[in-house]
Each structure stands twice: as structure tokens, then as C-alpha cells.
Coordinates of C-alpha atoms in Angstrom, one line a residue:
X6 CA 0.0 0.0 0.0
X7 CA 1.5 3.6 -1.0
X8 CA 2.1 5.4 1.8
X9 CA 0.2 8.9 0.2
X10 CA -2.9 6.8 -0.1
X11 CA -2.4 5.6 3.2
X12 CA -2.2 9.6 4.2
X13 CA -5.7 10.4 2.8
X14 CA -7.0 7.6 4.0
X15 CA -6.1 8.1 7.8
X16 CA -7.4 11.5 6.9
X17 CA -10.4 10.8 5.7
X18 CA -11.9 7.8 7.8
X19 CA -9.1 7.8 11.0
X20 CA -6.1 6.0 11.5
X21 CA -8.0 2.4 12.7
X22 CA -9.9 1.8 9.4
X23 CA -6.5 2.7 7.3
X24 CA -3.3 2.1 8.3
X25 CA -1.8 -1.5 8.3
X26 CA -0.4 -3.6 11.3
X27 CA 3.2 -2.2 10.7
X28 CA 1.6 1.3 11.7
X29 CA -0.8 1.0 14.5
X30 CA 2.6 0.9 17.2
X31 CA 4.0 3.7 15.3
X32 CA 0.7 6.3 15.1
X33 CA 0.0 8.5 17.7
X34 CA 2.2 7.2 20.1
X35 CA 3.7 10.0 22.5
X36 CA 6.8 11.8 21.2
X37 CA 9.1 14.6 22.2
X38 CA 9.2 13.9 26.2
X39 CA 5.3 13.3 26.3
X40 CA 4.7 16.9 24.7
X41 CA 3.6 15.4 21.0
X42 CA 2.2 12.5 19.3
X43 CA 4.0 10.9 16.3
X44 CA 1.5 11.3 13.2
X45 CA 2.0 12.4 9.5
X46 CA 3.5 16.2 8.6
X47 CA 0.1 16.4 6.3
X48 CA -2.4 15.1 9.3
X49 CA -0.8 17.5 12.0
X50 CA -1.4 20.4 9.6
X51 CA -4.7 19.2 9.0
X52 CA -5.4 18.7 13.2
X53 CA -3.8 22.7 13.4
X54 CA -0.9 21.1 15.5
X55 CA 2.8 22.4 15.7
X56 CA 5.8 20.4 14.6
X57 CA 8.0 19.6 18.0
X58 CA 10.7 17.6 15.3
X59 CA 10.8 13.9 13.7
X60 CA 9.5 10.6 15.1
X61 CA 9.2 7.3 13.4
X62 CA 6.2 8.1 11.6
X63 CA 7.1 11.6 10.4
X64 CA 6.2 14.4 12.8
X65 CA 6.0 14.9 16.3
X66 CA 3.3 17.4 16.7
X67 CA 2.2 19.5 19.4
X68 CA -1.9 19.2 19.6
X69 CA -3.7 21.9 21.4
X70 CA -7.7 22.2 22.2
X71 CA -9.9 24.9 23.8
X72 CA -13.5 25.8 24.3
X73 CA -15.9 23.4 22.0
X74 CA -13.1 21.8 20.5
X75 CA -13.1 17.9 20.7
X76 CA -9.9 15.7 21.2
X77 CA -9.2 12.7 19.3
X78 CA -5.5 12.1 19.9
X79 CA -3.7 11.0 22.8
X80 CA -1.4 13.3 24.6
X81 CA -3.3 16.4 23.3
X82 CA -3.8 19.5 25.4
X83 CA -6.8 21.4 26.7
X84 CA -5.7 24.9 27.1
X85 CA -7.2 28.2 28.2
X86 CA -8.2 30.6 25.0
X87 CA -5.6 32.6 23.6
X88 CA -7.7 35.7 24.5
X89 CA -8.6 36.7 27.9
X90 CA -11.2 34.6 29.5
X91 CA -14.4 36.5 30.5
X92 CA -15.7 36.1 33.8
X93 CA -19.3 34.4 34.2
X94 CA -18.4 32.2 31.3
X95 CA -17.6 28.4 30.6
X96 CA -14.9 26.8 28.5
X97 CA -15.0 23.0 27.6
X98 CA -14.0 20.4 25.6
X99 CA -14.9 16.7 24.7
X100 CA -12.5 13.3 25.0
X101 CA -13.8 11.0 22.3
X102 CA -11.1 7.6 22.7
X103 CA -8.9 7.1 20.7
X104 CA -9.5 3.4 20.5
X105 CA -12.8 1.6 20.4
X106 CA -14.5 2.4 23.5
X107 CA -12.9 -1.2 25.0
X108 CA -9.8 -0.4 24.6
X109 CA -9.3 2.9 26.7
X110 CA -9.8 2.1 30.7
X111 CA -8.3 4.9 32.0
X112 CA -7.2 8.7 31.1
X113 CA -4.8 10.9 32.9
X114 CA -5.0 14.5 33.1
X115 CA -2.1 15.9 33.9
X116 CA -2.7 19.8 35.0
X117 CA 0.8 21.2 33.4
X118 CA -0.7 24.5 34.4
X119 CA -4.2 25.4 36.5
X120 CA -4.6 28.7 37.9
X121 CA -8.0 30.0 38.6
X122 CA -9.9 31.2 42.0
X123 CA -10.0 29.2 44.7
X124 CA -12.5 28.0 46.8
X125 CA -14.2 30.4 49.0
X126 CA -12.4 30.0 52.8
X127 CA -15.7 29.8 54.2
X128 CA -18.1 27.4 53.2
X129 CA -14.9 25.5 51.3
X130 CA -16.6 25.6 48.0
X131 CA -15.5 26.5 44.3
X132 CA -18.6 28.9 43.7
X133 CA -16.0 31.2 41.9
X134 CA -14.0 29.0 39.3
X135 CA -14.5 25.3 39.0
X136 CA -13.0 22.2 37.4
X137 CA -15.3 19.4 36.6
X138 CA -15.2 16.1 35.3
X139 CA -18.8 14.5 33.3
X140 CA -19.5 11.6 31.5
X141 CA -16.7 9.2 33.6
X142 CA -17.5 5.7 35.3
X143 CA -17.3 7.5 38.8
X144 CA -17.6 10.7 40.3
X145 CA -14.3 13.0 40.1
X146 CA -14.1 15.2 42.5
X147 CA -15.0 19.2 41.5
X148 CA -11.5 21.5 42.4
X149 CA -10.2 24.6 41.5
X150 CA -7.6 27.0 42.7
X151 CA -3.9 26.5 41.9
X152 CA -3.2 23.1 41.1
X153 CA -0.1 22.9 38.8
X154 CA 2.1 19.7 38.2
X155 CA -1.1 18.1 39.9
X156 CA -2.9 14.9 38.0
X157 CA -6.5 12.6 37.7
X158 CA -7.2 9.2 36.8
X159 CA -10.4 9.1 35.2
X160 CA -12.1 5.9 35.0
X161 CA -13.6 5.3 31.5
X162 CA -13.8 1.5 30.3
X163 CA -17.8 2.4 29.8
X164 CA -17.6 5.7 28.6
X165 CA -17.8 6.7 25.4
X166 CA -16.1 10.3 25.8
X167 CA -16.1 12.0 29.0
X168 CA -16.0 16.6 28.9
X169 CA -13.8 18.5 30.5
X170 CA -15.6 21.5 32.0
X171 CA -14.3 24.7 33.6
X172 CA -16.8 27.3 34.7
X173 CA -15.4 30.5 35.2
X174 CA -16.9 33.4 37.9
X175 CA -17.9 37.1 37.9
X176 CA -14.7 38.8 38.6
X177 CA -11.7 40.2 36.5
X178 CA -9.1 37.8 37.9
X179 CA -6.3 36.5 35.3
X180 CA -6.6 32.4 34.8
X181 CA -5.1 30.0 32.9
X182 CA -4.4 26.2 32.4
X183 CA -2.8 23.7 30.1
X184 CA -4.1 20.0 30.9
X185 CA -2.5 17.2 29.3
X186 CA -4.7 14.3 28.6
X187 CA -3.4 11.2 28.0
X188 CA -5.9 7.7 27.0
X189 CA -4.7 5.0 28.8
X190 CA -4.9 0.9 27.2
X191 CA -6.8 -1.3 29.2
X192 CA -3.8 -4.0 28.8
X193 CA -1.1 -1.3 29.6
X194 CA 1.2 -1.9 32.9
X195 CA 0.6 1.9 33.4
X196 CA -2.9 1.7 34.7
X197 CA -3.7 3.4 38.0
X198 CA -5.6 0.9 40.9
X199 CA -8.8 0.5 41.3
X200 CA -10.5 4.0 42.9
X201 CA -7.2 5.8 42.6
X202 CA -7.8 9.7 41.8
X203 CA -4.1 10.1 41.8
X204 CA -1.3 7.2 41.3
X205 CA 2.3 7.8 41.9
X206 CA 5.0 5.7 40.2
X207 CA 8.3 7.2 40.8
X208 CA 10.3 5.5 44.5
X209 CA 10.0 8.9 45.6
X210 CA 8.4 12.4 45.4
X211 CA 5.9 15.4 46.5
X212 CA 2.2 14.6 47.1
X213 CA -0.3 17.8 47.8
X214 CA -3.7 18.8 48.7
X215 CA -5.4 20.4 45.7
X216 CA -5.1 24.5 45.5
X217 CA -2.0 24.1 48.1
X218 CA 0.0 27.1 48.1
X219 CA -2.8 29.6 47.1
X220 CA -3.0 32.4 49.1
X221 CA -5.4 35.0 46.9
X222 CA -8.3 35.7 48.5
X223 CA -8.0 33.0 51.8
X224 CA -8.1 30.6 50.0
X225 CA -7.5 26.6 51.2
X226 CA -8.0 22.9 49.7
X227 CA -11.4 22.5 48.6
X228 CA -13.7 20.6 51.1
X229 CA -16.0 17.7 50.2
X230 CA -13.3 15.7 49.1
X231 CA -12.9 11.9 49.4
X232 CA -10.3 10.4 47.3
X233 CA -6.6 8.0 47.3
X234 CA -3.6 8.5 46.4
X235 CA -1.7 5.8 45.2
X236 CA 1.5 3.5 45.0
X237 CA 2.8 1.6 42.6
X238 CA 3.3 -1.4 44.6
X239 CA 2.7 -1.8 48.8
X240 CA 5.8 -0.8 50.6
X241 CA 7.1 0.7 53.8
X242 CA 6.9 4.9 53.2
X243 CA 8.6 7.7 54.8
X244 CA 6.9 11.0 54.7
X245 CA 8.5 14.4 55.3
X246 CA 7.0 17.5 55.4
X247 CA 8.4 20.0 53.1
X248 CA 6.0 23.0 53.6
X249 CA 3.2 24.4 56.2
X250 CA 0.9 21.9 56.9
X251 CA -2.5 22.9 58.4
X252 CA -5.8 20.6 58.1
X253 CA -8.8 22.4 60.1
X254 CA -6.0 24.5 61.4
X255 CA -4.1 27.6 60.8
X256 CA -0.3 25.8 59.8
X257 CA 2.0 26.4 63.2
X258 CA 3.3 29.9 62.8
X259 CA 6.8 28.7 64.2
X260 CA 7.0 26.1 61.9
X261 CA 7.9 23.5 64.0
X262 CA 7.1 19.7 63.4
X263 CA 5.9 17.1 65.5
X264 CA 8.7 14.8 67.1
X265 CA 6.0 11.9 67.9
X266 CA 2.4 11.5 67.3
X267 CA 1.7 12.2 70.6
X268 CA 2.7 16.0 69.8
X269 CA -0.2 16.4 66.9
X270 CA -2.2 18.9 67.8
X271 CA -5.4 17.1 67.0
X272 CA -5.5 12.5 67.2
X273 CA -9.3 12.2 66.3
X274 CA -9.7 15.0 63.3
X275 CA -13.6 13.9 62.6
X276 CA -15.8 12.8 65.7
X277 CA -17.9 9.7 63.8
X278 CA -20.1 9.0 66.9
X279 CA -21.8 12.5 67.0
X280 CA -24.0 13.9 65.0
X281 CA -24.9 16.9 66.4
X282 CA -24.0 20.4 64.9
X283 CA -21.1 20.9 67.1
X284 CA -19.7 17.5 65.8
X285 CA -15.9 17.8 65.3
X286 CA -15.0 17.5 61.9
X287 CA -11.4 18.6 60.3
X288 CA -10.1 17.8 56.9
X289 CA -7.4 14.5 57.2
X290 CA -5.3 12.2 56.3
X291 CA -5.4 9.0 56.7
X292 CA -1.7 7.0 56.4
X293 CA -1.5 3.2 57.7
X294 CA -4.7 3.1 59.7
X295 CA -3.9 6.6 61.5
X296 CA -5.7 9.7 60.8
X297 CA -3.2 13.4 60.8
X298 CA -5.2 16.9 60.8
X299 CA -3.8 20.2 62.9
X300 CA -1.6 22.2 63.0
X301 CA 1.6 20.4 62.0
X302 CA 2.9 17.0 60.5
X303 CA 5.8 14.6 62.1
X304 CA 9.7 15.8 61.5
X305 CA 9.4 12.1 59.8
X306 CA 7.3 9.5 59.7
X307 CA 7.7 5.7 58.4
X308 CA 5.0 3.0 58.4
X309 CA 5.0 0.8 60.3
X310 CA 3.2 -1.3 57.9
X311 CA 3.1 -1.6 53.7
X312 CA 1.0 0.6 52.3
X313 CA -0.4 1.1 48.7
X314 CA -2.4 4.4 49.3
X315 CA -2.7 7.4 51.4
X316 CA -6.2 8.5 51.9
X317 CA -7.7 12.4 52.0
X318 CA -10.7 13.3 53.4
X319 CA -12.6 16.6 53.6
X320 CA -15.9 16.9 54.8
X321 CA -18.7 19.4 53.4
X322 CA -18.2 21.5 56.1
X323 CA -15.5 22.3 58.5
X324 CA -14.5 24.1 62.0
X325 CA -13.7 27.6 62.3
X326 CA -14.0 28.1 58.4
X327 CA -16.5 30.9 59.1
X328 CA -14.1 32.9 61.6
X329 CA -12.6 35.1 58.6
X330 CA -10.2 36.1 61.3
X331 CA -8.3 33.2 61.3
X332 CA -5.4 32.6 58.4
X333 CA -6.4 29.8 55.8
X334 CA -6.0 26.5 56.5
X335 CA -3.0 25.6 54.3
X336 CA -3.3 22.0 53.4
X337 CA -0.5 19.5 53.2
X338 CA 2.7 19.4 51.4
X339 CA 4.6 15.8 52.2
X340 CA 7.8 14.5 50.3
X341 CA 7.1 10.4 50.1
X342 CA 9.9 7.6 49.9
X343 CA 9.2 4.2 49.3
X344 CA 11.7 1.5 48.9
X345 CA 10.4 -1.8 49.0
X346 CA 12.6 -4.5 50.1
X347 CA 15.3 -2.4 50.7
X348 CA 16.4 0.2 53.6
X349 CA 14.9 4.1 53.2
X350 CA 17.9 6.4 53.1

């Protein structure tokens, strides 16, 4: 088969009805550090894309989306408008698979940048800005805020196409974002566990509450929040914490950590056998059966037990949220080592 009408074919009717075996490894497989997909020179013009350099098929090329557009190819990005984005507006676009709709399980969306207005301190809620997920197998949890370099695994073996959605508020404040989204096979080794919103590979590395860092306006970590993050395999962690830490608390102002747990300013976080208004009920973690909330984290802390996940929970409301004299409740910011079968240095 000539490769030109090989070319018009993939343009006209899509790369599964027209290329050959030799191709389907080769087309639209991630290129150029995860920034591109490989395709042909004459389909990335034809998809508006920008040439990142050469790949085995012919082009690396840069694929970006925005409001109403509709991605087809793997690795593409969904990006704020060029213009300015008017308040009181929405932007979104739709995730068709790339395979047939048994072949995709999973999709990551990696939030290369995500800067919008963050919850409001008091009642914990995006009612400004908000990022939303639709059309998945299971809920995804609503956020919004700052949340660059963080990810999703959305859960799609039954969907069809799920929509990205980003509803934007009545005010004149700058945002942006650039999400990377990314179909995952069902056979592939890079599939997140079961009911994992975030999934972690790497030995070691940073894990954060959502918005963390975001100051503008009092803002915290969005509340209403259930979800795990992830291992790759169950092994003995070490966490460290590398920045204020401060769930249902103001962070300590001296900055001082916790030597053992019996230091934590708070050992219960959520009081499950009341349910009265005056219930306690703090944001947490939850790491090897033990829940952490307060005012500050340990200097270290190691397992005593293998674990696959760390949990976060959030509930729909929280303590002292509607003092706006207190300073926001921070979040957490933890550097994770795991290390299985061998010692944690």
C-alpha cells in the first residue's frame, strides 16, 4: 500500500480503518518527552498542530484544544483561550477515545498548568471558578484554585467520551491552564488501581492537597473531598514535610514539626459517633490506619506497615471556616519515599 494513499486515507476515515499492522505501534504514540504524538506532517497540519521535530512516523506534533473543540489524539492539550477569559463564562471540551471504546480504561490528566480562584475559605466551596469532570464511570471530585504539576485518573472502560468543563466566575481575575490528557490501554502496565484519583509511580516524590500554596483571596483545599492517592506497589513509606501543613488549622506559625504522634495537635480529626452540629469535623489524612489533621505533621514518619495508598478526606463542612479572622488552613505538602525490600535512606 502507497504510503500517500495511506495519508488520505487516515485523513479521511481515522487511523484504525486505514493504516496496516506495521503502523498502529507507530501512530499517535507519545513523542518529544510526552509533549507530542507521532503522526504524519500532512495530518498534524490538517489537526492545526505544531511540529515539536521527527518521530518514526514523520512528525512529532504539538496538539492543542480549547473551548468546544473535541480531542481525538492522545497526549493532546486542553488549554485556556488565547484571548482573555471572560468572567461568568464556561470553557470545555470533549474526550472521544482514541481506541474503540474497549480499549481505553483509563485517562490521565495531567494539570501542566491550572490557575483559577480558589475555593471560597468559608463554606470550602468552588462557587467562583471550578474544574469538573462528566461523562466518567465514577464521580471525580470538583476543584479549582492552583493546582499545577497536579494529576487525575479518570475511570472510563464504559464511557464513550467523557467533557472537561471549567466554569469560570464574575470577577476580572487572570486564569489559565494547560491539561495534558493522555488515554490509557486497558492492557497497559501503566494503569492506575482500582478508585485511585491520583497514582504515583516514581520510588519517591511530593504529594499535595489540591489548590495548596494559594493564598489569593483565603483561599485553602477544597472541602468535600474523598479520594486515594496511590503506589505503585505496597511498601514501607517515609513522609517528610516540606512545607506548612495545616488541616482544620491555621499551619504552626513557628513552623515547627511534631517529634512523635503524641505531639499532633489534634489525634481524632472527625468525631464519627456524633452527629450533632457541634460534631468535630477537620479535613485528614489517613496513612496506615492513622488519621493526621492540625496544626503540623511529624519531622518524619515511616509506616510501620506496607501501604499502597494514602487517603484524603474533607468533609462538606469544617470548624472555624467561618471565623474570617483566622489565616487559611493551608493544606499539606509531604515528600514520600518508598523503597520496598530495601532500607529508606
Amino acid at each position: 500500500m502507497e504510503l500517500s494513499v495511506i495519508l488520505r486515507a487516515t485523513i479521511l476515515f481515522g487511523a484504525a480503518t486505514a493504516l496496516p499492522p506495521l503502523f498502529p505501534r507507530l501512530y499517535m504514540e507519545p513523542c518529544g518527552d510526552g509533549a507530542g504524538v507521532c503522526m504524519t506532517g500532512i495530518e498534524c497540519g490538517f489537526q492545526r498542530g505544531r511540529s515539536l521535530g521527527s518521530c518514526a512516523l514523520g512528525t512529532c506534533c504539538r496538539l492543542e484544544k480549547t473551548c468546544g473543540g473535541r480531542i481525538v489524539a492522545n497526549n493532546t492539550y486542553f488549554v485556556s483561550p488565547y484571548e482573555s477569559v471572560r468572567g461568568g463564562s464556561s470553557c470545555s471540551v470533549e474526550v472521544q477515545k482514541k481506541w474503540h471504546i474497549s480499549g481505553v480504561c483509563q485517562m490521565r490528566l495531567d494539570f501542566i498548568e491550572f490557575d483559577t480562584v480558589g475555593p471560597n475559605f468559608a463554606t470550602g466551596a468552588c462557587i467562583h471558578d471550578s474544574f469538573s469532570v462528566s461523562g466518567a464511570d465514577r464521580s471525580v471530585p470538583t476543584i479549582c484554585g492552583r493546582n499545577n504539576k497536579q494529576h487525575m485518573y479518570i475511570d472510563v472502560r464504559n464511557a464513550r467520551s467523557i467533557r472537561l468543563n471549567v466554569n469560570l466566575g464574575q470577577n476580572s481575575t487572570s486564569r489559565q491552564w494547560k491539561i495534558r490528557v493522555t488515554q490509557i490501554p486497558c492492557y497497559s502496565e501503566r494503569l492506575a488501581p482500582a478508585n485511585c484519583l491520583q497514582y504515583f509511580e516514581e520510588d519517591s516524590g511530593i504529594i499535595s492537597s489540591f489548590n495548596y500554596g494559594n493564598l489569593f483571596n483565603d483561599s485553602s483545599y477544597p472541602l468535600d473531598l474523598r479520594y486515594q492517592m496511590c503506589f505503585r506497589e505496597a511498601c514501607i513509606v517515609q513522609l517528610t514535610q516540606v512545607g506548612p501543613f495545616g488541616l482544620g488549622e491555621k499551619p504552626e506559625a513557628s513552623g515547627r514539626f511534631a517529634d512523635n504522634l503524641g505531639d499532633l495537635s489534634d489525634r481524632t480529626c472527625d468525631d464519627l459517633t456524633s452527629y450533632d452540629e457541634n460534631r468535630k469535623r477537620k479535613a485528614y489524612l489517613t496513612i496506615d490506619g492513622i488519621k493526621f489533621c492540625g496544626n503540623k505533621f511529624l519531622r518524619s514518619f515511616r509506616t510501620r506497615n506496607a501501604i499502597s495508598s494514602i487517603g484524603f478526606n474533607s468533609p462538606e463542612r469544617e470548624e472555624g471556616r467561618d471565623d474570617y479572622g483566622r489565616a487559611p488552613y493551608s493544606g499539606f505538602q509531604l515528600q514520600y519515599k518508598s523503597n520496598c525490600g530495601r532500607l529508606l535512606k
